[in-house]
PDB file of C-alpha atoms in Angstrom:
ATOM      1  CA  UNK A   1      30.289   3.806  24.567  1.00  0.00           C
ATOM      2  CA  UNK A   2      31.062   7.039  26.116  1.00  0.00           C
ATOM      3  CA  UNK A   3      34.789   6.519  25.003  1.00  0.00           C
ATOM      4  CA  UNK A   4      33.409   6.037  21.580  1.00  0.00           C
ATOM      5  CA  UNK A   5      31.041   9.392  21.698  1.00  0.00           C
ATOM      6  CA  UNK A   6      33.887  11.361  23.023  1.00  0.00           C
ATOM      7  CA  UNK A   7      36.102  10.410  20.204  1.00  0.00           C
ATOM      8  CA  UNK A   8      33.300  11.121  17.556  1.00  0.00           C
ATOM      9  CA  UNK A   9      32.348  14.407  19.373  1.00  0.00           C
ATOM     10  CA  UNK A  10      36.110  15.292  19.620  1.00  0.00           C
ATOM     11  CA  UNK A  11      36.741  15.033  15.866  1.00  0.00           C
ATOM     12  CA  UNK A  12      34.741  18.119  15.285  1.00  0.00           C
ATOM     13  CA  UNK A  13      38.084  19.867  16.144  1.00  0.00           C
ATOM     14  CA  UNK A  14      39.636  18.852  12.959  1.00  0.00           C
ATOM     15  CA  UNK A  15      37.250  20.956  10.768  1.00  0.00           C
ATOM     16  CA  UNK A  16      38.787  24.204   9.644  1.00  0.00           C
ATOM     17  CA  UNK A  17      36.444  25.680   6.962  1.00  0.00           C
ATOM     18  CA  UNK A  18      32.965  27.102   7.413  1.00  0.00           C
ATOM     19  CA  UNK A  19      30.231  28.423   5.237  1.00  0.00           C
ATOM     20  CA  UNK A  20      26.942  30.085   6.466  1.00  0.00           C
ATOM     21  CA  UNK A  21      23.804  29.220   4.625  1.00  0.00           C
ATOM     22  CA  UNK A  22      20.023  30.098   5.357  1.00  0.00           C
ATOM     23  CA  UNK A  23      17.119  27.794   5.725  1.00  0.00           C
ATOM     24  CA  UNK A  24      15.993  28.877   2.381  1.00  0.00           C
ATOM     25  CA  UNK A  25      19.117  27.302   0.925  1.00  0.00           C
ATOM     26  CA  UNK A  26      18.174  23.916   1.870  1.00  0.00           C
ATOM     27  CA  UNK A  27      16.123  22.038  -1.029  1.00  0.00           C
ATOM     28  CA  UNK A  28      15.581  19.002   0.731  1.00  0.00           C
ATOM     29  CA  UNK A  29      16.353  16.821   3.520  1.00  0.00           C
ATOM     30  CA  UNK A  30      16.725  12.994   2.701  1.00  0.00           C
ATOM     31  CA  UNK A  31      17.268  11.412   5.793  1.00  0.00           C
ATOM     32  CA  UNK A  32      18.821  12.205   9.088  1.00  0.00           C
ATOM     33  CA  UNK A  33      22.337  12.662   7.786  1.00  0.00           C
ATOM     34  CA  UNK A  34      21.802  13.656   4.061  1.00  0.00           C
ATOM     35  CA  UNK A  35      20.611  17.065   2.791  1.00  0.00           C
ATOM     36  CA  UNK A  36      20.533  18.750  -0.475  1.00  0.00           C
ATOM     37  CA  UNK A  37      21.435  22.600  -0.698  1.00  0.00           C
ATOM     38  CA  UNK A  38      21.322  25.327  -3.425  1.00  0.00           C
ATOM     39  CA  UNK A  39      24.642  25.349  -5.306  1.00  0.00           C
ATOM     40  CA  UNK A  40      27.481  27.627  -3.778  1.00  0.00           C
ATOM     41  CA  UNK A  41      30.268  29.208  -5.675  1.00  0.00           C
ATOM     42  CA  UNK A  42      33.418  27.114  -5.542  1.00  0.00           C
ATOM     43  CA  UNK A  43      31.700  23.648  -4.936  1.00  0.00           C
ATOM     44  CA  UNK A  44      30.920  20.729  -6.987  1.00  0.00           C
ATOM     45  CA  UNK A  45      27.296  20.933  -8.114  1.00  0.00           C
ATOM     46  CA  UNK A  46      24.921  18.772  -9.979  1.00  0.00           C
ATOM     47  CA  UNK A  47      21.726  20.149 -11.268  1.00  0.00           C
ATOM     48  CA  UNK A  48      22.478  23.560  -9.560  1.00  0.00           C
ATOM     49  CA  UNK A  49      22.510  21.580  -6.180  1.00  0.00           C
ATOM     50  CA  UNK A  50      25.029  20.047  -3.651  1.00  0.00           C
ATOM     51  CA  UNK A  51      24.308  16.960  -1.670  1.00  0.00           C
ATOM     52  CA  UNK A  52      25.724  17.206   1.933  1.00  0.00           C
ATOM     53  CA  UNK A  53      26.714  14.177   3.980  1.00  0.00           C
ATOM     54  CA  UNK A  54      26.454  15.218   7.554  1.00  0.00           C
ATOM     55  CA  UNK A  55      29.762  14.265   9.168  1.00  0.00           C
ATOM     56  CA  UNK A  56      30.008  12.604  13.039  1.00  0.00           C
ATOM     57  CA  UNK A  57      26.727  10.570  12.728  1.00  0.00           C
ATOM     58  CA  UNK A  58      25.270   7.685  10.336  1.00  0.00           C
ATOM     59  CA  UNK A  59      21.592   7.479  10.406  1.00  0.00           C
ATOM     60  CA  UNK A  60      19.503   4.502   9.273  1.00  0.00           C
ATOM     61  CA  UNK A  61      18.646   4.557   5.758  1.00  0.00           C
ATOM     62  CA  UNK A  62      15.205   5.465   4.346  1.00  0.00           C
ATOM     63  CA  UNK A  63      15.374   2.647   1.853  1.00  0.00           C
ATOM     64  CA  UNK A  64      16.400   0.265   4.929  1.00  0.00           C
ATOM     65  CA  UNK A  65      16.558  -3.507   4.649  1.00  0.00           C
ATOM     66  CA  UNK A  66      13.624  -4.019   7.147  1.00  0.00           C
ATOM     67  CA  UNK A  67      10.821  -2.098   8.783  1.00  0.00           C
ATOM     68  CA  UNK A  68      12.422  -1.175  11.943  1.00  0.00           C
ATOM     69  CA  UNK A  69      15.241   0.796  10.104  1.00  0.00           C
ATOM     70  CA  UNK A  70      12.688   2.677   7.869  1.00  0.00           C
ATOM     71  CA  UNK A  71      10.916   3.731  11.064  1.00  0.00           C
ATOM     72  CA  UNK A  72      14.131   4.744  12.646  1.00  0.00           C
ATOM     73  CA  UNK A  73      15.249   6.548   9.569  1.00  0.00           C
ATOM     74  CA  UNK A  74      12.193   8.841   9.339  1.00  0.00           C
ATOM     75  CA  UNK A  75      12.484   9.568  13.237  1.00  0.00           C
ATOM     76  CA  UNK A  76      16.161  10.771  12.396  1.00  0.00           C
ATOM     77  CA  UNK A  77      14.892  12.859   9.496  1.00  0.00           C
ATOM     78  CA  UNK A  78      12.000  14.357  11.419  1.00  0.00           C
ATOM     79  CA  UNK A  79      14.793  15.484  14.102  1.00  0.00           C
ATOM     80  CA  UNK A  80      16.776  16.877  11.277  1.00  0.00           C
ATOM     81  CA  UNK A  81      13.896  18.733   9.923  1.00  0.00           C
ATOM     82  CA  UNK A  82      13.013  20.271  13.305  1.00  0.00           C
ATOM     83  CA  UNK A  83      16.533  21.091  13.955  1.00  0.00           C
ATOM     84  CA  UNK A  84      16.684  23.477  11.023  1.00  0.00           C
ATOM     85  CA  UNK A  85      13.006  24.515  10.793  1.00  0.00           C
ATOM     86  CA  UNK A  86      13.144  27.582  12.808  1.00  0.00           C
ATOM     87  CA  UNK A  87      16.641  28.595  12.258  1.00  0.00           C
ATOM     88  CA  UNK A  88      18.171  31.707  10.938  1.00  0.00           C
ATOM     89  CA  UNK A  89      21.550  30.734   9.844  1.00  0.00           C
ATOM     90  CA  UNK A  90      23.196  27.379   9.328  1.00  0.00           C
ATOM     91  CA  UNK A  91      26.862  26.664   9.349  1.00  0.00           C
ATOM     92  CA  UNK A  92      28.356  23.918   7.527  1.00  0.00           C
ATOM     93  CA  UNK A  93      31.854  23.143   8.610  1.00  0.00           C
ATOM     94  CA  UNK A  94      34.198  21.133   6.545  1.00  0.00           C
ATOM     95  CA  UNK A  95      37.783  20.079   5.664  1.00  0.00           C
ATOM     96  CA  UNK A  96      39.304  21.433   2.590  1.00  0.00           C
ATOM     97  CA  UNK A  97      41.488  18.466   2.165  1.00  0.00           C
ATOM     98  CA  UNK A  98      38.537  15.884   2.780  1.00  0.00           C
ATOM     99  CA  UNK A  99      35.617  17.781   1.028  1.00  0.00           C
ATOM    100  CA  UNK A 100      33.869  14.948  -0.865  1.00  0.00           C
ATOM    101  CA  UNK A 101      32.913  11.294  -0.155  1.00  0.00           C
ATOM    102  CA  UNK A 102      33.097   8.661  -2.915  1.00  0.00           C
ATOM    103  CA  UNK A 103      29.585   9.634  -4.256  1.00  0.00           C
ATOM    104  CA  UNK A 104      30.610  13.324  -4.614  1.00  0.00           C
ATOM    105  CA  UNK A 105      28.635  14.513  -1.563  1.00  0.00           C
ATOM    106  CA  UNK A 106      30.218  17.453   0.546  1.00  0.00           C
ATOM    107  CA  UNK A 107      31.346  16.016   4.001  1.00  0.00           C
ATOM    108  CA  UNK A 108      30.365  18.596   6.521  1.00  0.00           C
ATOM    109  CA  UNK A 109      29.184  19.071  10.047  1.00  0.00           C
ATOM    110  CA  UNK A 110      26.097  21.289  10.180  1.00  0.00           C
ATOM    111  CA  UNK A 111      25.248  23.399  13.276  1.00  0.00           C
ATOM    112  CA  UNK A 112      22.340  25.970  14.043  1.00  0.00           C
ATOM    113  CA  UNK A 113      23.040  28.754  16.762  1.00  0.00           C
ATOM    114  CA  UNK A 114      26.256  26.705  17.936  1.00  0.00           C
ATOM    115  CA  UNK A 115      24.297  23.459  18.323  1.00  0.00           C
ATOM    116  CA  UNK A 116      25.870  20.618  16.258  1.00  0.00           C
ATOM    117  CA  UNK A 117      23.434  18.394  14.365  1.00  0.00           C
ATOM    118  CA  UNK A 118      25.491  15.248  15.002  1.00  0.00           C
ATOM    119  CA  UNK A 119      25.871  15.717  18.526  1.00  0.00           C
ATOM    120  CA  UNK A 120      22.290  16.585  19.101  1.00  0.00           C
ATOM    121  CA  UNK A 121      21.174  13.488  17.275  1.00  0.00           C
ATOM    122  CA  UNK A 122      23.508  11.240  19.386  1.00  0.00           C
ATOM    123  CA  UNK A 123      22.317  12.811  22.655  1.00  0.00           C
ATOM    124  CA  UNK A 124      18.761  12.348  21.592  1.00  0.00           C
ATOM    125  CA  UNK A 125      19.340   8.871  21.056  1.00  0.00           C
ATOM    126  CA  UNK A 126      20.909   8.333  24.437  1.00  0.00           C
ATOM    127  CA  UNK A 127      18.047  10.182  26.091  1.00  0.00           C
ATOM    128  CA  UNK A 128      15.483   8.350  24.568  1.00  0.00           C
ATOM    129  CA  UNK A 129      17.257   4.818  25.241  1.00  0.00           C
ATOM    130  CA  UNK A 130      17.882   5.626  28.943  1.00  0.00           C
ATOM    131  CA  UNK A 131      15.844   3.269  31.429  1.00  0.00           C
ATOM    132  CA  UNK A 132      13.121   5.049  33.243  1.00  0.00           C
TER     133      UNK A 132
END
């Protein structure tokens, strides 16, 4: 498991383009790994917005197949909301050669004050699941 985590976390080094947004640029947070931001120049926008799929993590789906998945999806969303709530500048880091997924969402890492959202979500899950 630690090998998998280190592989995921080290993939952050492949990112080479950053854009800084403010908390007010976030229009909505759908779940733990998908947000919508205001349209930025140079990006593919729909209805004056950009959907962003956070790289490095895949959280449960809000419209999950079972109740437990929905409960976990809400917790992941709450974590993401809290992560950006008191932030000033938010950094999106993406690879210009792999910017969009098949649904047209911008693929990017999100960090606040140097803290990576994906890494923080993973570490919070490890902490929660540790035996007491």
